[in-house]
Amino acid sequence: MEMEDQVESQKRRGISNDDLISERTGSLGCIGWTIVILSGLLTTLLFPITVWFCLKIVQEYERAVIFRLGRITDRKAKGPGIFFILPCTDSFVKVDLRTISFDIPPQEILTKDSVTVSVDGVVYFRVSDPIASVANVANADFSTRLLAQTTLRNVLGTKKLAELLSDREGIAHSMQFNLDEATDNWGIKVERVEIKDVKLPHQLQRAMAAEAEASREARAKVIAAEGEMNASRALKEASLVIAESPSALQLRYLQTLSTIAAEKNSTIIFPVPLDIISHFMKK
């Protein structure tokens, strides 16, 4: 807690991580240098034996933060490859620089429009500053995991259900920005955040399905009504054309008979105009 308070106070005064680390890598004092010199002399006298304790190796994807009498020896981490330490006074911590991914456990979240949903996600991050990840936080990996859960709840709590379902990419970018800003002082770089799944209550799923079905039926009725209206307009225009030429109606009768005969029907119904029937009835 004392270290975190110191970091926060330094941050408020506009002092960067490098300046803070520079303060921690100050002088060891007279007693400290005396111990370091004695350790160096002892290492030199027992060189054939102590060489195996002095040489250390870190992999290409690792860095080593060296502490000498409890103080960080350099503003830059050692590695990759071979480096030298004093066995009696120095200790080091290995830091993995590879990208780490973890799942955010499903979180029960109350959205802005008072709907309870269960949301989970995945976060990709890596260590960008090995010294800060060791000196500024006790466990950078665990702290980032806890912060990701709270950030997910805070960000989604300000969104409505429709925004949560339709704007996942925007929510992921917002979470990444908030996480990256919060973990910058820990030497952590959040590379990517993704929303994996949004689980809705079963009752809400049924209600949304019913609403979508009703909306589709309403659109279908509107489309059918528009089709009937267009068909009636076409029939009206056709009747006006036929009314202008009486022979066109007879040609239409013949065309209809030709179509029926092509289907090999045994019964043919031939329509007769009423004016012809009325003529014979008068006689």
Coordinates of C-alpha atoms in Angstrom, one line a residue:
M1 CA 0.0 0.0 0.0
E2 CA 2.8 2.4 0.8
M3 CA 4.4 1.7 -2.6
E4 CA 1.1 2.3 -4.4
D5 CA 0.5 5.5 -2.5
Q6 CA 4.0 6.7 -3.5
V7 CA 3.3 5.8 -7.1
E8 CA 0.0 7.7 -7.1
S9 CA 1.5 10.8 -5.5
Q10 CA 4.4 10.8 -8.0
K11 CA 1.9 10.4 -10.8
R12 CA -0.2 13.4 -9.5
R13 CA 2.9 15.5 -9.4
G14 CA 3.7 14.6 -13.1
I15 CA 6.6 12.3 -12.4
S16 CA 7.0 9.4 -14.8
N17 CA 7.9 5.7 -14.1
D18 CA 11.5 6.3 -15.2
D19 CA 11.9 9.1 -12.7
L20 CA 10.4 7.0 -9.9
I21 CA 12.7 4.1 -10.8
S22 CA 15.7 6.5 -10.9
E23 CA 14.8 7.5 -7.3
R24 CA 14.8 3.9 -6.2
T25 CA 18.2 3.2 -7.9
G26 CA 20.0 5.7 -5.8
S27 CA 23.2 5.3 -3.9
L28 CA 23.6 2.3 -1.7
G29 CA 25.4 4.2 1.0
C30 CA 28.7 3.5 2.7
I31 CA 27.6 0.3 4.3
G32 CA 26.0 -0.9 1.1
W33 CA 29.1 -0.3 -1.0
T34 CA 31.3 -1.9 1.7
I35 CA 29.2 -5.1 1.5
V36 CA 29.3 -5.0 -2.3
I37 CA 33.1 -4.7 -2.3
L38 CA 33.5 -7.5 0.2
S39 CA 31.1 -9.6 -1.9
G40 CA 33.1 -8.8 -5.1
L41 CA 36.4 -9.8 -3.3
L42 CA 34.9 -13.0 -2.1
T43 CA 33.7 -13.8 -5.5
T44 CA 37.1 -13.1 -7.0
L45 CA 38.9 -15.3 -4.5
L46 CA 36.6 -18.2 -5.0
F47 CA 36.2 -17.6 -8.7
P48 CA 36.3 -21.2 -10.0
I49 CA 33.4 -22.0 -7.7
T50 CA 31.4 -18.8 -7.6
V51 CA 31.4 -18.4 -11.4
W52 CA 28.6 -20.9 -11.6
F53 CA 26.6 -18.7 -9.2
C54 CA 27.4 -15.5 -10.9
L55 CA 26.5 -16.3 -14.5
K56 CA 22.7 -16.4 -15.3
I57 CA 20.9 -16.9 -18.5
V58 CA 17.5 -15.6 -19.6
Q59 CA 15.6 -16.6 -22.8
E60 CA 14.9 -14.4 -25.8
Y61 CA 11.3 -13.7 -24.5
E62 CA 12.4 -13.0 -20.9
R63 CA 14.1 -10.1 -19.1
A64 CA 15.7 -10.0 -15.6
V65 CA 15.2 -7.3 -13.1
I66 CA 18.3 -7.2 -10.8
F67 CA 18.1 -6.1 -7.1
R68 CA 21.3 -5.3 -5.3
L69 CA 20.8 -5.0 -1.5
G70 CA 17.1 -4.5 -2.2
R71 CA 17.6 -1.7 -4.8
I72 CA 17.1 -2.0 -8.5
T73 CA 20.6 -1.8 -10.1
D74 CA 19.7 -0.3 -13.5
R75 CA 16.9 1.5 -15.2
K76 CA 16.9 -1.2 -17.9
A77 CA 16.2 -4.9 -17.4
K78 CA 18.9 -7.4 -18.3
G79 CA 18.7 -9.9 -21.2
P80 CA 18.3 -11.8 -23.3
G81 CA 21.3 -14.0 -22.9
I82 CA 24.0 -14.2 -20.2
F83 CA 24.5 -11.6 -17.5
F84 CA 26.5 -11.4 -14.3
I85 CA 25.4 -11.0 -10.7
L86 CA 27.1 -11.0 -7.3
P87 CA 25.9 -14.1 -5.4
C88 CA 25.8 -12.6 -1.9
T89 CA 24.2 -9.2 -2.6
D90 CA 22.2 -9.6 -5.8
S91 CA 18.9 -11.2 -6.6
F92 CA 16.8 -11.1 -9.8
V93 CA 13.3 -11.6 -11.0
K94 CA 12.5 -13.0 -14.4
V95 CA 9.7 -11.3 -16.4
D96 CA 8.0 -13.0 -19.3
L97 CA 7.5 -10.5 -22.3
R98 CA 5.2 -12.8 -24.3
T99 CA 1.5 -11.9 -24.9
I100 CA -0.7 -13.5 -22.3
S101 CA -4.4 -14.2 -22.8
F102 CA -7.1 -15.0 -20.2
D103 CA -10.8 -15.4 -20.1
I104 CA -12.9 -12.9 -18.1
P105 CA -15.4 -15.0 -16.1
P106 CA -19.1 -14.5 -16.9
Q107 CA -20.3 -11.3 -15.1
E108 CA -23.9 -10.7 -14.1
I109 CA -24.4 -7.1 -15.3
L110 CA -27.4 -4.7 -15.0
T111 CA -27.6 -2.6 -18.1
K112 CA -28.6 1.0 -18.3
D113 CA -32.2 0.0 -19.2
S114 CA -32.4 -2.4 -16.2
V115 CA -31.9 -5.7 -18.0
T116 CA -29.7 -8.4 -16.3
V117 CA -27.3 -10.1 -18.7
S118 CA -24.3 -12.4 -18.3
V119 CA -21.3 -11.3 -20.3
D120 CA -17.8 -12.8 -20.7
G121 CA -14.8 -11.9 -22.7
V122 CA -11.1 -12.4 -23.4
V123 CA -8.1 -10.0 -22.8
Y124 CA -4.7 -10.1 -24.5
F125 CA -1.9 -8.2 -22.7
R126 CA 1.9 -8.2 -22.4
V127 CA 4.6 -6.7 -20.2
S128 CA 6.0 -3.5 -21.8
D129 CA 8.1 -2.3 -18.9
P130 CA 9.7 -5.2 -16.8
I131 CA 11.0 -3.0 -14.0
A132 CA 7.6 -1.3 -13.5
S133 CA 5.8 -4.6 -13.5
V134 CA 8.0 -5.8 -10.7
A135 CA 8.5 -2.6 -8.6
N136 CA 5.0 -1.0 -8.9
V137 CA 2.7 -3.9 -8.4
A138 CA 2.9 -7.1 -6.3
N139 CA 1.4 -9.4 -9.0
A140 CA 0.8 -7.7 -12.4
D141 CA -0.9 -10.7 -14.0
F142 CA -3.4 -11.2 -11.2
S143 CA -4.0 -7.5 -10.8
T144 CA -4.8 -7.2 -14.5
R145 CA -7.3 -10.0 -14.3
L146 CA -9.2 -8.5 -11.4
L147 CA -9.1 -5.0 -13.1
A148 CA -10.5 -6.5 -16.3
Q149 CA -13.5 -7.9 -14.5
T150 CA -14.4 -4.6 -12.8
T151 CA -13.8 -2.7 -16.0
L152 CA -16.2 -5.0 -17.9
R153 CA -18.9 -4.4 -15.3
N154 CA -18.3 -0.6 -15.3
V155 CA -18.3 -0.2 -19.0
L156 CA -21.3 -2.4 -19.7
G157 CA -23.3 -0.8 -16.9
T158 CA -23.4 2.4 -18.9
K159 CA -24.8 0.7 -22.0
K160 CA -28.3 -0.2 -23.0
L161 CA -29.2 -3.7 -24.1
A162 CA -29.5 -2.7 -27.8
E163 CA -26.1 -1.1 -27.7
L164 CA -24.6 -4.2 -26.0
L165 CA -25.9 -6.5 -28.7
S166 CA -25.1 -4.3 -31.7
D167 CA -21.9 -2.5 -30.8
R168 CA -19.6 -5.1 -29.4
E169 CA -16.6 -3.7 -31.2
G170 CA -17.1 -0.3 -29.7
I171 CA -17.4 -1.7 -26.2
A172 CA -14.3 -3.8 -26.7
H173 CA -12.3 -0.7 -27.8
S174 CA -13.6 1.3 -24.8
M175 CA -12.6 -1.5 -22.4
Q176 CA -9.1 -1.7 -24.0
F177 CA -8.6 2.0 -23.6
N178 CA -9.6 2.0 -20.0
L179 CA -7.6 -1.1 -19.1
D180 CA -4.5 0.2 -21.0
E181 CA -4.7 3.5 -19.2
A182 CA -5.1 1.9 -15.8
T183 CA -2.3 -0.6 -16.2
D184 CA 0.2 1.7 -17.8
N185 CA 1.7 2.5 -14.4
W186 CA 2.2 -1.3 -13.9
G187 CA 4.2 -1.7 -17.1
I188 CA 1.4 -3.6 -18.8
K189 CA 0.2 -3.1 -22.4
V190 CA -3.3 -4.3 -23.1
E191 CA -3.2 -5.3 -26.8
R192 CA -6.8 -6.5 -27.4
V193 CA -10.1 -7.0 -25.7
E194 CA -13.0 -9.1 -27.1
I195 CA -16.5 -9.7 -25.9
K196 CA -17.2 -13.4 -26.3
D197 CA -20.8 -14.1 -25.4
V198 CA -23.8 -12.2 -24.1
K199 CA -26.4 -14.5 -22.4
L200 CA -29.9 -13.2 -22.0
P201 CA -32.6 -14.5 -19.6
H202 CA -34.9 -17.1 -21.3
Q203 CA -38.0 -15.0 -20.7
L204 CA -36.3 -12.1 -22.4
Q205 CA -35.2 -14.3 -25.3
R206 CA -38.8 -15.5 -25.9
A207 CA -40.1 -11.9 -25.7
M208 CA -37.6 -10.7 -28.2
A209 CA -38.4 -13.6 -30.5
A210 CA -42.1 -12.8 -30.3
E211 CA -41.4 -9.2 -31.0
A212 CA -39.2 -10.0 -34.0
E213 CA -41.9 -12.4 -35.4
A214 CA -44.6 -9.8 -35.0
S215 CA -42.4 -7.3 -36.8
R216 CA -41.8 -9.7 -39.7
E217 CA -45.5 -10.4 -39.9
A218 CA -46.4 -6.7 -40.0
R219 CA -43.8 -6.1 -42.8
A220 CA -45.2 -9.1 -44.7
K221 CA -48.8 -7.7 -44.5
V222 CA -47.6 -4.3 -45.7
I223 CA -45.7 -5.8 -48.6
A224 CA -48.8 -7.9 -49.5
A225 CA -51.1 -4.8 -49.4
E226 CA -48.7 -2.9 -51.6
G227 CA -48.7 -5.8 -54.1
E228 CA -52.5 -5.8 -54.1
M229 CA -52.6 -2.1 -54.7
N230 CA -50.2 -2.3 -57.6
A231 CA -52.1 -5.3 -59.1
S232 CA -55.4 -3.3 -58.9
R233 CA -53.8 -0.4 -60.7
A234 CA -52.5 -2.6 -63.4
L235 CA -55.9 -4.2 -63.9
K236 CA -57.5 -0.8 -64.1
E237 CA -55.1 0.3 -66.8
A238 CA -55.7 -3.0 -68.7
S239 CA -59.5 -2.6 -68.5
L240 CA -59.1 0.9 -69.9
V241 CA -57.0 -0.4 -72.8
I242 CA -59.5 -3.2 -73.6
A243 CA -62.5 -0.7 -73.4
E244 CA -60.9 1.4 -76.1
S245 CA -60.8 -1.6 -78.5
P246 CA -63.7 -4.2 -78.3
S247 CA -61.8 -6.6 -80.5
A248 CA -59.0 -6.8 -77.9
L249 CA -61.4 -8.6 -75.6
Q250 CA -62.0 -11.3 -78.2
L251 CA -58.3 -11.7 -78.7
R252 CA -57.8 -12.1 -75.0
Y253 CA -60.5 -14.9 -75.1
L254 CA -58.6 -16.7 -77.8
Q255 CA -55.3 -16.4 -76.0
T256 CA -56.9 -17.8 -72.9
L257 CA -58.3 -20.8 -74.9
S258 CA -54.9 -21.4 -76.3
T259 CA -53.3 -21.5 -72.9
I260 CA -56.0 -23.9 -71.5
A261 CA -55.7 -26.2 -74.6
A262 CA -51.9 -26.5 -74.0
E263 CA -52.5 -28.0 -70.6
K264 CA -54.6 -30.9 -72.1
N265 CA -57.6 -30.4 -70.0
S266 CA -60.8 -32.4 -70.8
T267 CA -63.1 -29.5 -69.9
I268 CA -62.9 -26.0 -71.3
I269 CA -65.0 -23.2 -70.0
F270 CA -65.5 -20.5 -72.6
P271 CA -66.6 -17.2 -71.3
V272 CA -69.3 -15.4 -73.3
P273 CA -70.0 -11.7 -72.9
L274 CA -73.4 -10.8 -71.4
D275 CA -74.2 -8.4 -74.2
I276 CA -74.2 -11.3 -76.7
I277 CA -76.5 -13.4 -74.4
S278 CA -78.9 -10.4 -74.0
H279 CA -79.1 -10.0 -77.8
F280 CA -80.3 -13.6 -78.2
M281 CA -82.8 -13.3 -75.3
K282 CA -84.4 -10.3 -77.0
K283 CA -85.1 -12.3 -80.1

